[in-house]
Amino acid sequence: MPLIPNTQSDGSSAGWFLHRVVWLLAVLLALPAWSQQKGAGQATPVIGYALPAGGRQGSRFEVTVGGANLSGANTALISGGGASVEVLKIFKPLAAPREKAIREALLAEREKMKAGKRTPGFTRDEDLLSQIARKAGFSDDEVAAFRETVAQRRDPKHQLNPQLVERVTLRVTLAPDALPGNREIRLLTPAGLSNPLVFQVGVLPEIMEIEPNNTTEQAAASPVTLPAVINGRILPGDVDYFSFDGRKGRHLTVAVAARELIPYLADAVPGWFQATITLMDAKGHEVAFSDDFGYRPDPLLCVSLPADGRYTLRIRDSICRGREDFIYRISVGELPCLTEQFPTGGQIHTRVDVRVAGWNLPERKLAVDAGDTPGLLNIGLHAPAIGFVQFEAGRFPEFTEATDGKAPSNLSFPCTINAIISHPGEHDVFPLHLPAGAEVVAEIRARRLGSPLDSMLRVTDADGKLIASNDDCDDPSAGLETHHADSRVAFTPSHDGIYQFHVSDTQGKGSPAHAYRLTIAPPQPDFKLRIVPSSINGRAGSMVPITAQVLRLDGFSGEITLSLKDAPAGFELVGGKVPAGTDSLRLTLKFPDEESRVPESLAIEGHARINNADVVHRALAAEDRMQAFFYRHLVPAEELLAWVLPRPPGTKRAPVTPAGMERFRAACAAGVSIPAGGTATLRLPGLGAIANNRPLKFALNAPPPGITMETQPSGNAIDFKFRADAAKTKPGPLGNLIVSVFTEVQPRQVEGKPAKPAQPVLVATLPPIPCKVSPK
């Protein structure tokens, strides 16, 4: 049951109004009244970096997490188990008026000192700033924040970014048996659970950079003992150096994780920290340099050291940028490093020998069990290594290109072919007999499996006539790819016969690492689901909007029904029906009536009917990220977490019957059909009296393009008038409309200061309203 203010009507107009608000909030099945009591100050926490972005199993260390809206942070979550976290310190810069007040008080006291005067009670052996602040009523935390802000402004390496200026210092303890690999870290505050960031658990000794380390001489003063993981960041104008002793002939691996840690920055070009790494000898001569590896932005060096002596690593940004979230981890030593593999997949229910190559590898061949379900498998080496084998389990018979590059002679439709563009300029051709009228989809998977191949796929008939071709095909489910370099074509053969499938690299490159899988088969209608955001915050009893993104495959356009699987008690999806042909759905998650002590893990499934079969897929959690001011990506997250926040003080359960709530839900669920270029009205009962007194406002939450809304009281109801712009909409289902309910809170006015405008505060979210656009 939702929550309402604990008020009583006294017969006055104010009491009557509050009574009506109580009734409305109960019926809305939405957020408790004044759920954001402090207005914008209760915004959801957002974290932009963690420094260091990982640590060694069995160790205890401090981590600084930077972001915004971090006040009151009380702990952090690290996924995967084996980790505990304690909050040590929170830094939040002073509000401008408070900073100004301290500065003015300090300047005034200094002026008095210049005039030979001193405030009574001030002592010369005590810090002046602390005395002034104490006298003016400032806390020790405010004084500390003032000092740090002043120091940062004097530091040329610091350029204050409002999105990163708040910091929380954590003490992280990793158990000795904590599994190595990528995890996620999220911060918890009274306002909610933050977004996730990559956090790595390793097995090597960890080193934190100590400034100044901007020259080879400074680095030489404290050489690094290998192997190790070096943690640091690049601030504006920064270059970091690290020295170590090496011996001739040692096979050194230097792997930088930068973009891997923070894949997308919304306000930086190219959209991430583009690190470069240089290895120099004792005379400062360059031994090796890297600014990427294959198509991966993070650099990698594999070097055989030419002589005994002191070596230095230099890391910087490729275009000399820097800021707080340019975080890096450098793994350096005689470390195993995987750079090649073949094949990159196999048919389900089989065991496949995978050949691997690289640097310092403990083995050259892996026996991989393809399992019984098509999809990606991450198969690690028997010893921890840089990189990993990405292996795809397929559903069709598999064929492998001969070692001399010749095509398999016994290809049949459907099939998957494993091959390599092994040298620059190579052009593979695979002849395959196809029946007339068959629907054929040919798709290359290379870049999505870790191969540097930038494929070009062409199909010709027996006479050499071009039937279809493709260079790049976007795959929104590959959220970490910025260059969708894999190819895909679909066609229908006009006659029986041999058709030739040509594969090459568009850049004319080739190497043993340029492996690929070419699948030629009938269309496989299907879908994938992503739920955004991956951290969902709401008050007890609230209804919170979320987004389901649908990635439709091979022409599937049917309806999908979303549902919670094995959800904790009290959670409910409302409006979870994805209309046929739509790719995105706004819906709401109903929260339990009681707060939770820890965030709850949720699983959402999509159910559809495809080719007379029931198909069920689990949705993946994701974050909708912007890259370089423009591009958007669905970045996958490990978990979908929901945190039920406590209800505001002074609230109680609503005395509204379930039947009354269901009637209101039904009114919303009836939906609305809007003529293209016209309007349609949905009347919701019981809201008119509230609107007549103007305490509440209604607004569409992230509506589809071209849909707008106006409201008009009508007796004891409100008419919601929806309009569809004919130029921006087309007939068909649009999914759900989400309506947010706001009130306005008047900020405290300061005498002698300009009046502050009223601030909107979210009160509630209406149940989803299904919407479609009908022809004129």
XYZ file of C-alpha atoms in Angstrom, residues 64-750:
687
model
C 38.346 7.226 -3.722
C 35.032 7.357 -5.578
C 34.198 10.622 -7.308
C 30.903 11.882 -8.666
C 27.869 13.965 -7.743
C 25.079 13.789 -5.156
C 27.171 11.638 -2.814
C 26.103 13.217 0.495
C 25.553 10.751 3.303
C 27.147 7.792 1.498
C 27.152 4.934 3.979
C 28.648 1.995 2.079
C 29.387 0.561 -1.357
C 28.575 -2.707 -3.090
C 31.169 -4.733 -4.990
C 29.632 -7.513 -7.028
C 30.833 -11.097 -7.057
C 31.330 -11.672 -3.322
C 34.470 -11.737 -1.226
C 34.571 -7.964 -0.659
C 33.620 -5.711 2.239
C 33.546 -1.908 2.272
C 33.714 0.794 4.952
C 33.167 4.532 4.357
C 36.015 6.608 5.810
C 35.391 10.143 4.605
C 33.055 12.204 2.427
C 34.142 15.392 0.710
C 31.553 17.841 -0.606
C 32.567 21.362 -1.652
C 31.011 24.251 0.168
C 27.979 25.916 -1.327
C 28.956 29.221 -2.935
C 27.359 31.441 -0.233
C 29.113 29.536 2.575
C 32.455 29.664 0.799
C 32.011 33.382 0.217
C 31.178 33.955 3.891
C 34.360 32.205 5.081
C 36.456 34.057 2.530
C 35.027 37.440 3.531
C 35.515 36.719 7.249
C 39.117 35.683 6.623
C 39.866 38.784 4.552
C 38.287 41.034 7.180
C 40.450 39.545 9.939
C 43.578 39.933 7.817
C 42.732 43.604 7.239
C 42.424 44.093 10.985
C 45.789 42.459 11.469
C 47.354 44.792 8.920
C 45.953 47.714 10.937
C 47.579 46.317 14.076
C 44.330 44.988 15.538
C 43.222 41.478 16.402
C 39.880 40.015 17.388
C 39.734 39.335 21.144
C 40.157 35.665 21.950
C 42.256 34.879 18.882
C 45.683 33.431 19.670
C 48.757 33.666 17.476
C 49.718 30.031 17.903
C 46.374 28.733 16.611
C 45.250 28.474 13.005
C 43.593 31.735 11.968
C 41.113 30.190 9.586
C 39.872 27.704 12.208
C 39.384 30.473 14.770
C 37.465 32.661 12.331
C 35.283 29.784 11.174
C 34.527 28.674 14.738
C 33.523 32.185 15.722
C 31.272 32.498 12.641
C 29.570 29.150 13.303
C 31.251 27.019 10.610
C 31.927 23.318 11.225
C 35.301 21.585 10.998
C 34.098 19.768 7.854
C 33.263 23.090 6.203
C 36.694 24.441 7.052
C 38.330 21.324 5.602
C 36.236 21.659 2.428
C 37.234 25.318 2.130
C 40.921 24.483 2.482
C 40.765 21.745 -0.144
C 38.838 23.907 -2.591
C 41.434 26.674 -2.282
C 44.273 24.170 -2.745
C 42.657 22.693 -5.840
C 42.226 26.104 -7.420
C 45.903 26.804 -6.897
C 46.880 23.477 -8.469
C 47.196 23.863 -12.275
C 46.442 20.145 -12.684
C 42.978 20.517 -11.193
C 40.125 21.774 -13.336
C 37.028 21.440 -11.188
C 34.305 19.420 -12.883
C 30.924 19.756 -11.103
C 30.050 16.160 -12.078
C 33.149 14.797 -10.317
C 33.794 17.243 -7.502
C 32.291 15.207 -4.646
C 34.329 12.319 -3.253
C 33.881 9.399 -0.925
C 36.890 7.584 0.545
C 36.327 3.870 1.108
C 38.304 1.144 2.827
C 37.948 -2.020 0.736
C 38.848 -5.472 2.031
C 39.147 -8.320 -0.483
C 39.095 -11.884 0.776
C 42.042 -14.152 -0.118
C 39.678 -16.321 -2.167
C 37.917 -13.430 -3.970
C 37.707 -14.508 -7.599
C 39.913 -12.476 -9.965
C 38.267 -10.584 -12.798
C 36.045 -7.622 -13.539
C 33.453 -6.696 -10.922
C 31.151 -3.696 -10.444
C 31.207 -1.106 -7.684
C 28.171 1.009 -6.743
C 27.832 3.585 -3.995
C 24.874 3.692 -1.588
C 23.561 6.974 -0.181
C 20.323 7.974 1.592
C 19.074 9.160 -1.823
C 19.657 5.841 -3.571
C 22.026 3.449 -5.273
C 24.490 4.796 -7.833
C 25.299 3.587 -11.305
C 27.939 0.812 -11.558
C 31.604 1.178 -12.526
C 34.148 -1.493 -13.433
C 36.211 -2.647 -10.451
C 38.924 -5.263 -10.979
C 40.133 -7.933 -8.595
C 43.639 -9.151 -9.414
C 46.368 -11.476 -8.174
C 49.445 -9.263 -8.645
C 50.933 -6.782 -6.155
C 49.276 -3.361 -6.513
C 51.094 -0.022 -6.641
C 49.532 3.442 -6.381
C 51.259 6.313 -8.158
C 52.863 8.892 -5.885
C 53.136 12.420 -7.214
C 55.343 13.978 -8.364
C 56.215 11.380 -11.001
C 56.284 13.666 -14.020
C 59.893 12.999 -15.066
C 62.164 10.003 -15.500
C 64.309 11.289 -12.627
C 61.368 11.391 -10.231
C 60.310 7.897 -11.306
C 63.842 6.545 -10.811
C 63.732 7.573 -7.159
C 61.181 4.841 -6.408
C 61.449 2.005 -8.958
C 58.638 -0.523 -9.299
C 59.224 -4.184 -8.476
C 57.738 -6.455 -11.136
C 55.306 -8.035 -11.669
C 52.774 -5.460 -10.523
C 49.627 -3.528 -11.333
C 50.252 0.227 -11.346
C 47.293 2.487 -10.523
C 47.028 6.154 -11.337
C 45.287 8.884 -13.284
C 46.131 11.626 -15.722
C 45.146 15.143 -14.680
C 45.325 18.169 -17.019
C 48.794 18.444 -18.547
C 49.945 15.326 -16.699
C 52.459 12.689 -17.805
C 53.283 9.804 -15.468
C 56.580 7.872 -15.380
C 57.405 4.565 -13.686
C 60.834 2.907 -13.603
C 61.829 -0.729 -13.144
C 64.887 -2.934 -13.577
C 64.842 -5.363 -16.494
C 67.024 -8.127 -17.844
C 67.923 -8.870 -21.434
C 65.652 -11.314 -23.245
C 62.817 -11.153 -20.711
C 59.411 -11.259 -22.421
C 57.646 -8.248 -20.966
C 53.892 -7.634 -21.165
C 52.568 -4.109 -20.541
C 48.763 -3.952 -20.673
C 46.879 -0.718 -19.966
C 43.263 -0.704 -18.782
C 41.723 2.756 -19.277
C 38.810 2.664 -21.677
C 38.058 -0.796 -20.236
C 37.427 0.840 -16.847
C 35.266 3.762 -17.998
C 34.054 2.950 -21.522
C 32.214 6.181 -22.324
C 32.592 9.829 -21.355
C 29.704 12.005 -22.481
C 31.698 15.248 -22.624
C 35.054 14.200 -24.070
C 36.244 13.294 -27.575
C 36.640 10.475 -28.625
C 34.510 9.576 -25.617
C 37.113 7.944 -23.362
C 40.628 8.386 -21.976
C 42.835 7.440 -24.941
C 46.008 6.335 -23.210
C 49.399 5.892 -24.847
C 52.243 3.881 -23.337
C 55.963 4.222 -24.133
C 58.805 1.990 -22.951
C 62.196 3.718 -22.773
C 65.664 2.426 -21.939
C 68.166 3.913 -19.489
C 69.271 6.517 -22.060
C 65.713 7.684 -22.721
C 65.529 5.999 -26.125
C 62.164 4.590 -27.143
C 62.080 0.797 -27.082
C 58.391 0.338 -27.831
C 55.216 2.418 -28.129
C 51.494 1.662 -28.299
C 48.325 3.741 -28.411
C 45.959 0.801 -28.995
C 45.930 -2.921 -29.692
C 44.221 -4.012 -32.892
C 40.882 -2.264 -32.783
C 40.935 -1.934 -28.978
C 41.629 1.622 -27.736
C 43.638 0.453 -24.708
C 47.353 0.007 -25.541
C 49.298 -3.226 -25.185
C 53.045 -3.880 -25.452
C 54.695 -7.288 -25.817
C 58.464 -6.706 -25.798
C 61.618 -8.757 -25.527
C 63.946 -6.521 -23.482
C 67.112 -5.713 -25.474
C 69.535 -5.326 -22.543
C 69.974 -5.383 -18.799
C 69.290 -2.083 -17.078
C 66.786 0.505 -15.908
C 63.639 0.938 -18.029
C 60.918 3.566 -17.781
C 57.249 3.496 -18.704
C 55.543 6.728 -19.720
C 51.747 7.004 -19.838
C 49.804 10.007 -21.077
C 46.689 10.936 -23.009
C 47.155 10.858 -26.786
C 46.060 14.497 -27.184
C 47.387 15.751 -23.840
C 44.063 15.982 -22.052
C 43.451 15.030 -18.437
C 40.871 15.144 -15.670
C 39.765 13.306 -12.523
C 38.220 10.341 -14.352
C 41.204 9.565 -16.611
C 41.935 6.481 -14.505
C 44.331 3.707 -15.517
C 45.683 0.343 -14.374
C 48.915 -0.940 -15.944
C 49.654 -4.650 -15.636
C 53.368 -5.127 -16.219
C 55.673 -8.125 -15.923
C 56.404 -11.431 -17.618
C 52.674 -12.025 -17.813
C 50.702 -14.426 -20.025
C 48.958 -12.472 -22.776
C 46.482 -13.896 -25.279
C 46.452 -12.215 -28.706
C 45.100 -14.868 -31.089
C 42.734 -17.807 -31.141
C 41.219 -20.174 -33.691
C 38.514 -21.217 -34.107
C 36.363 -18.677 -32.294
C 33.420 -21.031 -31.889
C 31.880 -24.428 -32.395
C 28.574 -26.250 -32.617
C 26.643 -26.974 -29.445
C 26.940 -30.491 -28.010
C 30.541 -30.759 -29.272
C 34.032 -30.395 -27.854
C 36.334 -28.106 -29.810
C 40.134 -27.801 -29.823
C 40.949 -24.092 -29.765
C 44.437 -23.003 -30.809
C 45.711 -19.957 -28.895
C 48.771 -17.777 -29.344
C 50.306 -14.822 -27.575
C 53.012 -14.001 -25.049
C 54.218 -16.117 -22.111
C 51.307 -18.527 -22.564
C 51.296 -21.655 -20.385
C 49.496 -23.623 -23.107
C 48.836 -23.501 -26.843
C 45.630 -25.477 -27.118
C 42.378 -25.530 -25.160
C 39.636 -28.152 -25.244
C 36.368 -26.212 -25.054
C 32.974 -27.735 -24.325
C 30.445 -25.820 -26.431
C 27.588 -26.676 -24.066
C 23.976 -27.062 -25.094
C 22.833 -23.448 -25.538
C 23.830 -21.138 -28.419
C 25.607 -17.981 -27.316
C 28.899 -16.522 -26.098
C 31.178 -18.300 -23.650
C 34.198 -16.680 -21.994
C 36.759 -19.433 -21.598
C 39.823 -18.489 -19.548
C 43.276 -20.019 -19.723
C 44.382 -22.336 -16.947
C 46.592 -19.540 -15.555
C 45.544 -15.878 -15.122
C 46.299 -14.020 -18.348
C 45.796 -10.715 -20.088
C 42.890 -11.238 -22.472
C 40.550 -14.213 -22.698
C 39.091 -16.580 -25.228
C 35.726 -15.465 -26.592
C 33.993 -18.539 -27.875
C 30.619 -18.681 -29.620
C 28.482 -21.810 -29.403
C 26.432 -22.123 -32.600
C 23.390 -24.139 -33.582
C 24.379 -25.186 -37.132
C 26.941 -27.694 -38.488
C 30.457 -26.251 -38.400
C 33.172 -26.299 -41.055
C 36.766 -25.098 -40.870
C 38.934 -23.549 -43.548
C 41.949 -25.708 -44.424
C 45.398 -24.691 -43.200
C 46.341 -23.758 -46.787
C 43.365 -21.383 -46.966
C 41.186 -23.583 -49.175
C 37.428 -23.594 -48.583
C 35.843 -26.761 -47.167
C 34.613 -28.967 -50.018
C 31.542 -30.378 -48.295
C 29.640 -27.248 -47.306
C 25.874 -27.594 -46.955
C 23.098 -25.170 -46.144
C 22.748 -24.149 -43.279
C 26.266 -23.977 -41.865
C 28.897 -21.969 -40.005
C 32.396 -21.593 -41.473
C 35.445 -20.823 -39.341
C 38.264 -19.101 -41.217
C 41.073 -16.519 -41.035
C 42.190 -13.649 -43.255
C 45.734 -14.688 -42.484
C 47.706 -12.125 -44.493
C 47.122 -8.648 -45.977
C 45.049 -8.636 -49.153
C 43.689 -12.171 -48.700
C 40.251 -12.852 -50.172
C 38.328 -15.958 -49.057
C 35.647 -17.504 -51.296
C 33.163 -20.157 -50.140
C 30.913 -21.786 -52.778
C 27.600 -23.114 -51.465
C 24.584 -24.656 -53.200
C 21.340 -22.855 -52.365
C 17.763 -23.764 -53.365
C 15.621 -21.267 -55.247
C 13.279 -19.218 -53.053
C 15.094 -19.970 -49.807
C 15.417 -17.096 -47.345
C 19.134 -16.728 -46.665
C 20.929 -14.676 -44.027
C 24.733 -14.570 -44.113
C 26.447 -12.960 -41.142
C 30.057 -12.565 -40.047
C 30.999 -12.513 -36.394
C 34.566 -11.350 -35.924
C 34.875 -7.995 -34.153
C 32.236 -9.102 -31.638
C 34.433 -12.112 -30.830
C 37.629 -10.132 -30.307
C 39.054 -10.335 -33.841
C 40.497 -7.184 -35.486
C 38.912 -8.110 -38.849
C 36.945 -5.276 -40.487
C 34.973 -7.513 -42.793
C 33.467 -7.025 -46.236
C 30.945 -9.671 -47.300
C 29.837 -10.072 -50.924
C 27.602 -12.725 -52.516
C 27.750 -13.568 -56.225
C 26.032 -16.170 -58.366
C 27.803 -18.746 -60.557
C 28.222 -16.130 -63.320
C 29.884 -13.642 -60.990
C 26.856 -11.338 -60.761
C 26.717 -9.454 -57.462
C 23.663 -10.525 -55.434
C 24.291 -8.745 -52.121
C 27.067 -7.011 -50.219
C 27.679 -5.342 -46.871
C 30.545 -3.715 -45.016
C 29.287 -2.811 -41.541
C 26.094 -3.822 -39.752
C 25.119 -2.246 -36.418
C 24.439 -4.520 -33.470
C 22.974 -2.478 -30.568
C 23.436 -5.459 -28.253
C 27.234 -5.029 -28.557
C 27.210 -2.026 -26.242
C 30.986 -1.645 -25.967
C 31.630 -1.553 -29.717
C 31.987 1.841 -31.372
C 32.885 0.464 -34.819
C 30.353 -2.195 -35.798
C 32.687 -3.804 -38.304
C 30.921 -7.152 -38.808
C 28.945 -7.731 -42.025
C 25.476 -9.129 -42.694
C 23.353 -9.672 -45.821
C 19.926 -11.177 -46.460
C 18.656 -12.325 -49.859
C 16.497 -14.878 -51.658
C 18.154 -16.934 -54.443
C 16.230 -16.650 -57.710
C 17.293 -20.134 -58.874
C 18.964 -23.318 -57.660
C 22.705 -23.276 -57.970
C 26.086 -22.411 -56.562
C 26.464 -19.064 -54.867
C 29.817 -17.726 -53.777
C 30.422 -15.929 -50.482
C 33.423 -13.580 -50.603
C 35.112 -12.379 -47.384
C 37.891 -9.816 -47.150
C 39.187 -7.079 -44.852
C 38.062 -3.606 -45.943
C 41.368 -2.125 -44.775
C 43.396 -4.712 -46.677
C 44.854 -6.077 -43.462
C 45.338 -9.649 -42.354
C 47.119 -11.745 -39.749
C 46.686 -14.988 -37.801
C 44.536 -12.941 -35.381
C 41.989 -11.994 -38.115
C 39.683 -14.934 -37.405
C 35.965 -14.933 -38.164
C 32.817 -17.029 -38.258
C 30.534 -16.899 -41.311
C 27.067 -18.309 -40.683
C 24.816 -18.957 -43.697
C 21.332 -20.029 -42.656
C 17.617 -19.252 -42.846
C 16.478 -16.239 -40.767
C 16.292 -16.917 -37.037
C 13.572 -14.555 -35.729
C 14.330 -13.699 -32.129
C 14.836 -10.815 -29.701
C 17.087 -9.524 -26.928
C 16.113 -7.275 -24.026
C 17.903 -4.550 -22.091
C 16.526 -2.867 -18.950
C 17.637 0.710 -18.205
C 18.802 1.799 -15.671
C 20.638 -1.007 -13.904
C 20.144 0.683 -10.507
C 16.495 1.446 -9.716
C 15.708 3.586 -6.676
C 12.299 4.230 -5.143
C 10.508 4.912 -1.893
C 8.531 2.181 -0.191
C 5.200 1.874 -1.992
C 6.356 3.928 -4.965
C 6.013 3.327 -8.687
C 9.232 4.023 -10.630
C 9.545 4.400 -14.422
C 12.067 2.166 -16.214
C 12.764 1.475 -19.891
C 12.856 -1.831 -21.739
C 14.860 -1.728 -24.966
C 13.987 -4.462 -27.472
C 16.586 -5.618 -29.997
C 14.641 -7.473 -32.684
C 16.409 -10.055 -34.841
C 15.738 -11.418 -38.337
C 12.355 -9.820 -38.828
C 10.686 -10.723 -35.537
C 8.063 -8.049 -34.916
C 5.664 -9.728 -32.515
C 4.382 -8.747 -29.108
C 6.538 -9.399 -26.018
C 5.258 -9.693 -22.469
C 7.605 -8.723 -19.668
C 7.420 -10.253 -16.210
C 9.442 -10.508 -13.003
C 10.953 -13.905 -12.258
C 11.282 -15.015 -8.628
C 11.136 -11.396 -7.469
C 11.308 -10.478 -3.778
C 7.864 -9.954 -2.235
C 6.140 -6.700 -3.080
C 7.769 -5.939 -6.446
C 5.483 -5.782 -9.480
C 5.878 -4.777 -13.124
C 3.043 -2.593 -14.389
C 2.459 -2.030 -18.100
C 4.879 -4.728 -19.248
C 3.434 -5.492 -22.688
C 5.668 -4.505 -25.601
C 3.400 -3.908 -28.626
C 4.211 -5.606 -31.907
C 6.742 -3.703 -33.974
C 7.972 -1.392 -31.202
C 11.582 -1.318 -30.019
C 11.249 0.498 -26.708
C 8.775 0.472 -23.844
C 8.398 2.739 -20.850
C 6.850 0.876 -17.923
C 6.866 1.084 -14.150
C 8.225 -1.031 -11.312
C 5.954 -1.062 -8.250
C 8.010 -1.146 -5.043
C 7.117 -3.003 -1.824
C 5.515 -1.108 1.062
C 8.456 -1.739 3.377
C 12.009 -0.475 2.950
C 14.823 -2.960 2.359
C 18.120 -3.095 4.214
C 20.099 -3.903 1.080
C 19.423 -3.535 -2.653
C 17.435 -6.420 -4.115
C 18.484 -8.318 -7.234
C 15.734 -8.547 -9.864
C 15.273 -10.703 -12.953
C 12.987 -9.616 -15.789
C 11.987 -12.010 -18.550
C 10.457 -11.450 -21.958
C 7.911 -13.959 -23.281
C 6.978 -14.137 -26.966
C 5.476 -16.515 -29.496
C 7.817 -17.139 -32.441
C 7.094 -19.670 -35.205
C 4.454 -21.393 -33.035
C 6.904 -21.829 -30.160
C 7.081 -20.116 -26.780
C 10.346 -18.199 -26.443
C 11.601 -16.796 -23.136
C 14.681 -14.594 -22.741
C 16.086 -12.932 -19.670
C 16.638 -9.195 -19.962
C 20.113 -7.846 -19.278
C 20.608 -4.791 -17.104
C 22.210 -1.870 -18.929
C 23.150 1.777 -18.669
C 22.244 4.198 -21.461
C 25.540 5.992 -22.021
C 26.450 8.900 -24.282
C 29.767 8.973 -26.106
C 31.395 12.239 -27.129
C 28.299 14.479 -26.950
C 26.293 12.441 -29.475
C 26.388 8.638 -29.784
C 24.447 6.471 -27.357
C 25.251 2.931 -26.247
C 23.547 0.325 -24.075
C 26.422 -0.673 -21.800
C 25.706 -4.021 -20.122
C 25.769 -4.316 -16.324
C 26.220 -7.448 -14.240
C 23.075 -7.032 -12.144
C 19.686 -5.339 -12.107
C 19.376 -3.940 -8.592
C 16.467 -2.172 -6.896
C 16.733 -0.368 -3.591
C 13.592 0.319 -1.561
C 14.264 3.560 0.296
C 12.495 4.373 3.576
C 9.272 6.342 3.496
C 9.446 9.983 4.611
C 8.953 10.712 8.306
C 5.367 11.184 9.480
C 3.687 8.910 6.952
C 1.358 5.972 7.365
C -0.404 3.430 5.188
C -3.221 4.697 3.011
C -6.785 3.768 4.005
C -7.760 2.963 0.418
C -9.379 -0.327 -0.537
C -7.716 -2.596 -3.091
C -10.869 -2.334 -5.184
C -10.524 1.455 -5.339
C -6.915 1.168 -6.419
C -7.753 -1.394 -9.079
C -10.467 0.891 -10.500
C -7.941 3.675 -10.904
C -5.431 1.304 -12.456
C -8.080 0.050 -14.842
C -8.864 3.618 -15.920
C -5.196 4.113 -16.828
C -4.854 0.651 -18.387
C -7.754 1.385 -20.759
C -5.247 3.471 -22.669
C -5.762 6.067 -25.343
C -5.952 6.029 -29.143
C -4.883 9.335 -30.708
C -5.720 10.198 -34.329
C -2.633 11.219 -36.291
C -2.599 15.010 -36.250
C -5.478 15.064 -33.749
C -6.273 14.687 -30.073
C -7.803 12.153 -27.708
C -8.944 12.570 -24.103
C -8.628 10.184 -21.162
C -10.662 11.059 -18.077
C -9.326 9.949 -14.721
C -11.815 10.290 -11.854
C -11.163 11.781 -8.439
C -8.446 14.262 -9.441
C -10.441 17.351 -10.325
C -10.747 18.814 -6.857
C -7.013 18.681 -6.446
C -6.333 20.362 -9.774
C -8.863 23.130 -9.028
C -6.720 24.147 -6.068
C -3.623 24.053 -8.292
C -1.270 22.206 -5.972
C -0.355 19.567 -8.530
C 0.991 19.557 -12.050
C 1.080 16.689 -14.541
C 3.813 16.098 -17.115
C 4.731 13.333 -19.542
C 7.878 11.448 -18.563
C 10.103 10.844 -21.634
C 7.172 10.667 -24.099
C 7.468 9.281 -27.642
C 8.382 11.910 -30.253
C 5.382 13.950 -31.347
C 3.159 13.183 -28.332
C 2.165 16.078 -26.045
C -0.326 16.424 -23.197
C -2.548 19.040 -21.587
C -4.774 18.664 -18.531
C -8.163 20.193 -17.743
C -10.228 19.745 -14.545
C -13.704 18.366 -15.166
C -15.767 18.209 -11.996
C -14.213 15.601 -9.739
C -12.022 14.289 -12.563
C -9.210 15.468 -14.786
C -9.233 15.205 -18.541
C -5.845 14.311 -20.000
C -5.801 15.591 -23.560
C -3.145 13.937 -25.720
C -2.060 15.234 -29.105
C -0.172 13.376 -31.863
C 1.895 15.461 -34.276
C 1.240 13.975 -37.729
C 4.746 14.923 -38.892
C 6.458 13.068 -36.025
C 4.217 10.052 -35.496
C 2.785 7.326 -37.661
C -0.214 5.045 -37.066
C 0.464 2.107 -34.781
C 1.147 1.273 -31.128
C 3.596 3.484 -29.237
C 3.804 1.594 -25.962
C 3.048 3.340 -22.669
C 2.740 6.964 -21.675
C 4.149 7.691 -18.220
C 2.671 10.679 -16.385
C 4.583 12.239 -13.492
C 2.814 14.273 -10.821
C 4.579 17.285 -9.319
C 3.926 19.886 -6.699
C 5.819 23.107 -6.107
C 7.696 23.961 -2.927
C 8.553 27.566 -2.188
C 12.215 27.900 -1.135
C 13.044 29.823 1.996
C 13.215 33.498 1.144
C 16.063 35.641 2.490
